[in-house]
PDB file of C-alpha atoms in Angstrom:
ATOM      1  CA  UNK A   1      85.563 105.923 120.097  1.00  0.00           C
ATOM      2  CA  UNK A   2      84.081 106.689 116.721  1.00  0.00           C
ATOM      3  CA  UNK A   3      82.748 104.040 114.369  1.00  0.00           C
ATOM      4  CA  UNK A   4      85.621 104.756 111.983  1.00  0.00           C
ATOM      5  CA  UNK A   5      88.218 104.273 114.749  1.00  0.00           C
ATOM      6  CA  UNK A   6      86.584 101.022 115.823  1.00  0.00           C
ATOM      7  CA  UNK A   7      86.592  99.730 112.236  1.00  0.00           C
ATOM      8  CA  UNK A   8      90.252 100.654 111.837  1.00  0.00           C
ATOM      9  CA  UNK A   9      91.118  98.878 115.092  1.00  0.00           C
ATOM     10  CA  UNK A  10      89.178  95.774 114.044  1.00  0.00           C
ATOM     11  CA  UNK A  11      90.878  95.786 110.652  1.00  0.00           C
ATOM     12  CA  UNK A  12      94.317  96.025 112.264  1.00  0.00           C
ATOM     13  CA  UNK A  13      93.413  93.174 114.637  1.00  0.00           C
ATOM     14  CA  UNK A  14      92.284  90.986 111.709  1.00  0.00           C
ATOM     15  CA  UNK A  15      95.502  91.753 109.879  1.00  0.00           C
ATOM     16  CA  UNK A  16      97.588  90.789 112.946  1.00  0.00           C
ATOM     17  CA  UNK A  17      95.569  87.587 113.234  1.00  0.00           C
ATOM     18  CA  UNK A  18      96.184  86.704 109.588  1.00  0.00           C
ATOM     19  CA  UNK A  19      99.926  87.298 109.910  1.00  0.00           C
ATOM     20  CA  UNK A  20     100.195  85.423 113.221  1.00  0.00           C
ATOM     21  CA  UNK A  21      98.222  82.486 111.846  1.00  0.00           C
ATOM     22  CA  UNK A  22     100.297  82.362 108.649  1.00  0.00           C
ATOM     23  CA  UNK A  23     103.461  82.456 110.713  1.00  0.00           C
ATOM     24  CA  UNK A  24     102.252  79.722 113.050  1.00  0.00           C
ATOM     25  CA  UNK A  25     101.154  77.495 110.178  1.00  0.00           C
ATOM     26  CA  UNK A  26     104.445  78.058 108.319  1.00  0.00           C
ATOM     27  CA  UNK A  27     106.505  77.232 111.425  1.00  0.00           C
ATOM     28  CA  UNK A  28     104.478  74.048 112.003  1.00  0.00           C
ATOM     29  CA  UNK A  29     104.075  72.755 108.449  1.00  0.00           C
ATOM     30  CA  UNK A  30     106.180  74.915 106.131  1.00  0.00           C
ATOM     31  CA  UNK A  31     105.223  77.698 103.751  1.00  0.00           C
ATOM     32  CA  UNK A  32     103.678  75.294 101.244  1.00  0.00           C
ATOM     33  CA  UNK A  33     100.946  74.653 103.819  1.00  0.00           C
ATOM     34  CA  UNK A  34     100.068  78.354 103.974  1.00  0.00           C
ATOM     35  CA  UNK A  35      97.195  78.951 101.580  1.00  0.00           C
ATOM     36  CA  UNK A  36      94.444  81.531 101.690  1.00  0.00           C
ATOM     37  CA  UNK A  37      91.909  78.716 102.049  1.00  0.00           C
ATOM     38  CA  UNK A  38      93.688  77.255 105.082  1.00  0.00           C
ATOM     39  CA  UNK A  39      94.188  80.676 106.630  1.00  0.00           C
ATOM     40  CA  UNK A  40      90.530  81.536 106.146  1.00  0.00           C
ATOM     41  CA  UNK A  41      89.507  78.273 107.829  1.00  0.00           C
ATOM     42  CA  UNK A  42      91.878  78.798 110.751  1.00  0.00           C
ATOM     43  CA  UNK A  43      90.921  82.391 111.468  1.00  0.00           C
ATOM     44  CA  UNK A  44      87.251  81.740 110.713  1.00  0.00           C
ATOM     45  CA  UNK A  45      86.884  84.478 108.116  1.00  0.00           C
ATOM     46  CA  UNK A  46      86.099  84.124 104.435  1.00  0.00           C
ATOM     47  CA  UNK A  47      88.753  84.233 101.744  1.00  0.00           C
ATOM     48  CA  UNK A  48      87.447  87.601 100.493  1.00  0.00           C
ATOM     49  CA  UNK A  49      88.169  89.019 103.956  1.00  0.00           C
ATOM     50  CA  UNK A  50      91.770  87.824 103.647  1.00  0.00           C
ATOM     51  CA  UNK A  51      92.012  89.373 100.193  1.00  0.00           C
ATOM     52  CA  UNK A  52      90.728  92.662 101.581  1.00  0.00           C
ATOM     53  CA  UNK A  53      93.935  92.754 103.682  1.00  0.00           C
ATOM     54  CA  UNK A  54      96.473  91.021 101.431  1.00  0.00           C
ATOM     55  CA  UNK A  55      96.389  90.418  97.680  1.00  0.00           C
ATOM     56  CA  UNK A  56      97.786  86.949  98.213  1.00  0.00           C
ATOM     57  CA  UNK A  57     100.381  84.754  99.833  1.00  0.00           C
ATOM     58  CA  UNK A  58     103.269  86.902  98.601  1.00  0.00           C
ATOM     59  CA  UNK A  59     102.044  89.902 100.592  1.00  0.00           C
ATOM     60  CA  UNK A  60     101.457  87.719 103.649  1.00  0.00           C
ATOM     61  CA  UNK A  61     105.044  86.459 103.388  1.00  0.00           C
ATOM     62  CA  UNK A  62     106.161  90.089 103.167  1.00  0.00           C
ATOM     63  CA  UNK A  63     104.202  91.001 106.296  1.00  0.00           C
ATOM     64  CA  UNK A  64     105.764  88.068 108.182  1.00  0.00           C
ATOM     65  CA  UNK A  65     109.202  89.155 106.934  1.00  0.00           C
ATOM     66  CA  UNK A  66     108.698  92.695 108.222  1.00  0.00           C
ATOM     67  CA  UNK A  67     107.545  91.418 111.590  1.00  0.00           C
ATOM     68  CA  UNK A  68     110.541  89.079 111.734  1.00  0.00           C
ATOM     69  CA  UNK A  69     112.977  91.837 110.800  1.00  0.00           C
ATOM     70  CA  UNK A  70     111.698  93.976 113.660  1.00  0.00           C
ATOM     71  CA  UNK A  71     112.056  91.067 116.087  1.00  0.00           C
ATOM     72  CA  UNK A  72     115.548  90.238 114.858  1.00  0.00           C
ATOM     73  CA  UNK A  73     116.645  93.855 115.263  1.00  0.00           C
ATOM     74  CA  UNK A  74     115.448  93.817 118.877  1.00  0.00           C
ATOM     75  CA  UNK A  75     117.230  90.512 119.578  1.00  0.00           C
ATOM     76  CA  UNK A  76     120.504  91.638 118.007  1.00  0.00           C
ATOM     77  CA  UNK A  77     120.489  94.970 119.822  1.00  0.00           C
ATOM     78  CA  UNK A  78     119.672  93.350 123.169  1.00  0.00           C
ATOM     79  CA  UNK A  79     122.480  90.830 122.786  1.00  0.00           C
ATOM     80  CA  UNK A  80     125.018  93.427 121.680  1.00  0.00           C
ATOM     81  CA  UNK A  81     124.082  95.857 124.452  1.00  0.00           C
ATOM     82  CA  UNK A  82     124.969  93.327 127.130  1.00  0.00           C
ATOM     83  CA  UNK A  83     128.551  92.943 125.876  1.00  0.00           C
ATOM     84  CA  UNK A  84     131.496  94.953 127.188  1.00  0.00           C
ATOM     85  CA  UNK A  85     133.932  95.058 124.271  1.00  0.00           C
ATOM     86  CA  UNK A  86     133.682  95.287 120.495  1.00  0.00           C
ATOM     87  CA  UNK A  87     134.689  91.626 120.134  1.00  0.00           C
ATOM     88  CA  UNK A  88     132.061  90.540 122.684  1.00  0.00           C
ATOM     89  CA  UNK A  89     129.439  92.669 120.908  1.00  0.00           C
ATOM     90  CA  UNK A  90     130.196  91.060 117.561  1.00  0.00           C
ATOM     91  CA  UNK A  91     130.118  87.566 119.096  1.00  0.00           C
ATOM     92  CA  UNK A  92     126.845  88.329 120.899  1.00  0.00           C
ATOM     93  CA  UNK A  93     125.373  89.744 117.686  1.00  0.00           C
ATOM     94  CA  UNK A  94     126.420  86.622 115.749  1.00  0.00           C
ATOM     95  CA  UNK A  95     124.908  84.297 118.344  1.00  0.00           C
ATOM     96  CA  UNK A  96     121.668  86.310 118.492  1.00  0.00           C
ATOM     97  CA  UNK A  97     121.366  86.271 114.702  1.00  0.00           C
ATOM     98  CA  UNK A  98     122.016  82.541 114.412  1.00  0.00           C
ATOM     99  CA  UNK A  99     119.722  81.767 117.351  1.00  0.00           C
ATOM    100  CA  UNK A 100     116.939  83.819 115.765  1.00  0.00           C
ATOM    101  CA  UNK A 101     117.354  81.956 112.462  1.00  0.00           C
ATOM    102  CA  UNK A 102     117.320  78.568 114.215  1.00  0.00           C
ATOM    103  CA  UNK A 103     114.296  79.351 116.434  1.00  0.00           C
ATOM    104  CA  UNK A 104     112.237  80.921 113.627  1.00  0.00           C
ATOM    105  CA  UNK A 105     113.003  79.011 110.420  1.00  0.00           C
ATOM    106  CA  UNK A 106     109.794  79.943 108.589  1.00  0.00           C
ATOM    107  CA  UNK A 107     110.140  83.605 109.528  1.00  0.00           C
ATOM    108  CA  UNK A 108     113.795  83.533 108.466  1.00  0.00           C
ATOM    109  CA  UNK A 109     112.738  82.022 105.139  1.00  0.00           C
ATOM    110  CA  UNK A 110     110.148  84.776 104.717  1.00  0.00           C
ATOM    111  CA  UNK A 111     112.841  87.361 105.401  1.00  0.00           C
ATOM    112  CA  UNK A 112     115.587  86.031 103.149  1.00  0.00           C
ATOM    113  CA  UNK A 113     114.553  83.057 101.021  1.00  0.00           C
ATOM    114  CA  UNK A 114     111.010  83.644  99.794  1.00  0.00           C
ATOM    115  CA  UNK A 115     109.546  86.355  97.589  1.00  0.00           C
ATOM    116  CA  UNK A 116     107.594  88.647  99.859  1.00  0.00           C
ATOM    117  CA  UNK A 117     107.598  91.477  97.354  1.00  0.00           C
ATOM    118  CA  UNK A 118     109.931  93.575  99.504  1.00  0.00           C
ATOM    119  CA  UNK A 119     112.726  95.772  98.205  1.00  0.00           C
ATOM    120  CA  UNK A 120     116.156  95.301  99.767  1.00  0.00           C
ATOM    121  CA  UNK A 121     119.066  97.740  99.548  1.00  0.00           C
ATOM    122  CA  UNK A 122     116.877 100.283  97.816  1.00  0.00           C
ATOM    123  CA  UNK A 123     115.183 103.597  98.542  1.00  0.00           C
ATOM    124  CA  UNK A 124     111.900 101.679  98.776  1.00  0.00           C
ATOM    125  CA  UNK A 125     113.196  99.271 101.413  1.00  0.00           C
ATOM    126  CA  UNK A 126     110.649  99.164 104.251  1.00  0.00           C
ATOM    127  CA  UNK A 127     111.772 100.597 107.587  1.00  0.00           C
ATOM    128  CA  UNK A 128     111.836  97.285 109.513  1.00  0.00           C
ATOM    129  CA  UNK A 129     114.339  95.885 106.993  1.00  0.00           C
ATOM    130  CA  UNK A 130     116.462  99.044 107.165  1.00  0.00           C
ATOM    131  CA  UNK A 131     116.355  98.887 110.954  1.00  0.00           C
ATOM    132  CA  UNK A 132     117.423  95.224 111.027  1.00  0.00           C
ATOM    133  CA  UNK A 133     120.446  96.114 108.914  1.00  0.00           C
ATOM    134  CA  UNK A 134     121.114  99.140 111.136  1.00  0.00           C
ATOM    135  CA  UNK A 135     121.065  96.858 114.187  1.00  0.00           C
ATOM    136  CA  UNK A 136     123.901  94.864 112.607  1.00  0.00           C
ATOM    137  CA  UNK A 137     125.752  97.977 111.467  1.00  0.00           C
ATOM    138  CA  UNK A 138     125.705  99.511 114.956  1.00  0.00           C
ATOM    139  CA  UNK A 139     128.049  96.841 116.310  1.00  0.00           C
ATOM    140  CA  UNK A 140     129.874  95.830 113.149  1.00  0.00           C
ATOM    141  CA  UNK A 141     130.662  99.345 111.967  1.00  0.00           C
ATOM    142  CA  UNK A 142     133.002  99.885 114.888  1.00  0.00           C
ATOM    143  CA  UNK A 143     135.128  96.860 113.926  1.00  0.00           C
ATOM    144  CA  UNK A 144     135.197  97.301 110.148  1.00  0.00           C
ATOM    145  CA  UNK A 145     138.774  98.458 110.205  1.00  0.00           C
ATOM    146  CA  UNK A 146     140.561 101.436 108.773  1.00  0.00           C
ATOM    147  CA  UNK A 147     139.735 102.154 105.158  1.00  0.00           C
ATOM    148  CA  UNK A 148     136.816  99.679 105.090  1.00  0.00           C
ATOM    149  CA  UNK A 149     133.328 101.034 104.534  1.00  0.00           C
ATOM    150  CA  UNK A 150     131.240 100.002 107.583  1.00  0.00           C
ATOM    151  CA  UNK A 151     128.186  99.241 105.436  1.00  0.00           C
ATOM    152  CA  UNK A 152     130.176  97.021 103.094  1.00  0.00           C
ATOM    153  CA  UNK A 153     131.783  95.213 106.021  1.00  0.00           C
ATOM    154  CA  UNK A 154     128.349  94.681 107.563  1.00  0.00           C
ATOM    155  CA  UNK A 155     127.057  93.221 104.292  1.00  0.00           C
ATOM    156  CA  UNK A 156     129.933  90.721 104.153  1.00  0.00           C
ATOM    157  CA  UNK A 157     129.557  89.757 107.811  1.00  0.00           C
ATOM    158  CA  UNK A 158     125.780  89.414 107.385  1.00  0.00           C
ATOM    159  CA  UNK A 159     126.332  87.223 104.313  1.00  0.00           C
ATOM    160  CA  UNK A 160     128.612  85.016 106.404  1.00  0.00           C
ATOM    161  CA  UNK A 161     126.009  84.705 109.156  1.00  0.00           C
ATOM    162  CA  UNK A 162     123.320  83.960 106.583  1.00  0.00           C
ATOM    163  CA  UNK A 163     125.497  81.270 105.062  1.00  0.00           C
ATOM    164  CA  UNK A 164     126.107  79.686 108.455  1.00  0.00           C
ATOM    165  CA  UNK A 165     122.409  79.811 109.325  1.00  0.00           C
ATOM    166  CA  UNK A 166     121.318  78.370 105.995  1.00  0.00           C
ATOM    167  CA  UNK A 167     123.962  75.655 105.725  1.00  0.00           C
ATOM    168  CA  UNK A 168     123.508  74.572 109.349  1.00  0.00           C
ATOM    169  CA  UNK A 169     119.754  74.300 108.969  1.00  0.00           C
ATOM    170  CA  UNK A 170     120.135  72.306 105.753  1.00  0.00           C
ATOM    171  CA  UNK A 171     122.405  69.842 107.560  1.00  0.00           C
ATOM    172  CA  UNK A 172     125.360  70.765 105.357  1.00  0.00           C
ATOM    173  CA  UNK A 173     127.611  71.619 108.311  1.00  0.00           C
ATOM    174  CA  UNK A 174     128.373  69.334 111.264  1.00  0.00           C
ATOM    175  CA  UNK A 175     126.379  70.613 114.271  1.00  0.00           C
ATOM    176  CA  UNK A 176     129.207  70.066 116.757  1.00  0.00           C
ATOM    177  CA  UNK A 177     131.355  72.897 115.421  1.00  0.00           C
ATOM    178  CA  UNK A 178     128.781  75.701 115.559  1.00  0.00           C
ATOM    179  CA  UNK A 179     130.525  77.568 118.377  1.00  0.00           C
ATOM    180  CA  UNK A 180     133.928  77.245 116.729  1.00  0.00           C
ATOM    181  CA  UNK A 181     132.535  78.686 113.500  1.00  0.00           C
ATOM    182  CA  UNK A 182     131.292  81.777 115.325  1.00  0.00           C
ATOM    183  CA  UNK A 183     134.651  82.154 117.094  1.00  0.00           C
ATOM    184  CA  UNK A 184     136.461  81.876 113.771  1.00  0.00           C
ATOM    185  CA  UNK A 185     134.150  84.365 112.085  1.00  0.00           C
ATOM    186  CA  UNK A 186     134.463  86.859 114.904  1.00  0.00           C
ATOM    187  CA  UNK A 187     138.200  86.380 115.340  1.00  0.00           C
ATOM    188  CA  UNK A 188     139.266  86.381 111.691  1.00  0.00           C
ATOM    189  CA  UNK A 189     136.672  88.358 109.763  1.00  0.00           C
ATOM    190  CA  UNK A 190     136.069  91.016 112.375  1.00  0.00           C
ATOM    191  CA  UNK A 191     139.717  91.078 113.471  1.00  0.00           C
ATOM    192  CA  UNK A 192     138.876  92.555 116.847  1.00  0.00           C
TER     193      UNK A 192
END
C-alpha cells in the first residue's frame, strides 16, 4: 500500500469516526449537545482536524443524514421484500419506516428536520437520498392507482408516514392506536 493510499484510508476512517461519534452523541443527548469541541474531545483529535473533514456542524448533520438515508432504504427494502402481496408490502414498508424513525430519532431529525445542507427533490440531491425515495417508490408505485403518478403518490404517502412519525414522537398522538393508524393509512390511502 502506498503512502497516499494509507493516508486516504486513515482520512476515511477519521471521517467515519466523526460521523459515528456525532450520531451517538446526538442520540444520547440531542443535537444541541453536538459541538465541534465535544466531538474533538470524544474522538481525541483537535478541532482543526474536524474542520479538515467538515466545515462545521451543518455538514456533519448532512453526513449523518446520508448515512441514515442509506440505512432506511435497506430497512424498507428488506421489509417489503418479505411480503407476499402489494398490501402486505405497503404495510411492511410503513412499519419499517416508522420503526426506523422511532429507533433513530436523532438520525431521523438529521434527515428531515435539521439543516444538513442537502438538496431534496433536485438534480443535486445526493444518491443516498434519491435511493431512500426509490426504496419507497418501488413498493408504493405499484399501488398508486390508475391515472395517479407513482412519484406523486409516493410523496403523499411518505408525507403521511413522516407526519405519523413526528406526531407520535412528540406525544401528540395516543400511543395505543399506532397499529390502527398504519392499517388505516394502508387500507384507505393505498386502496390495495
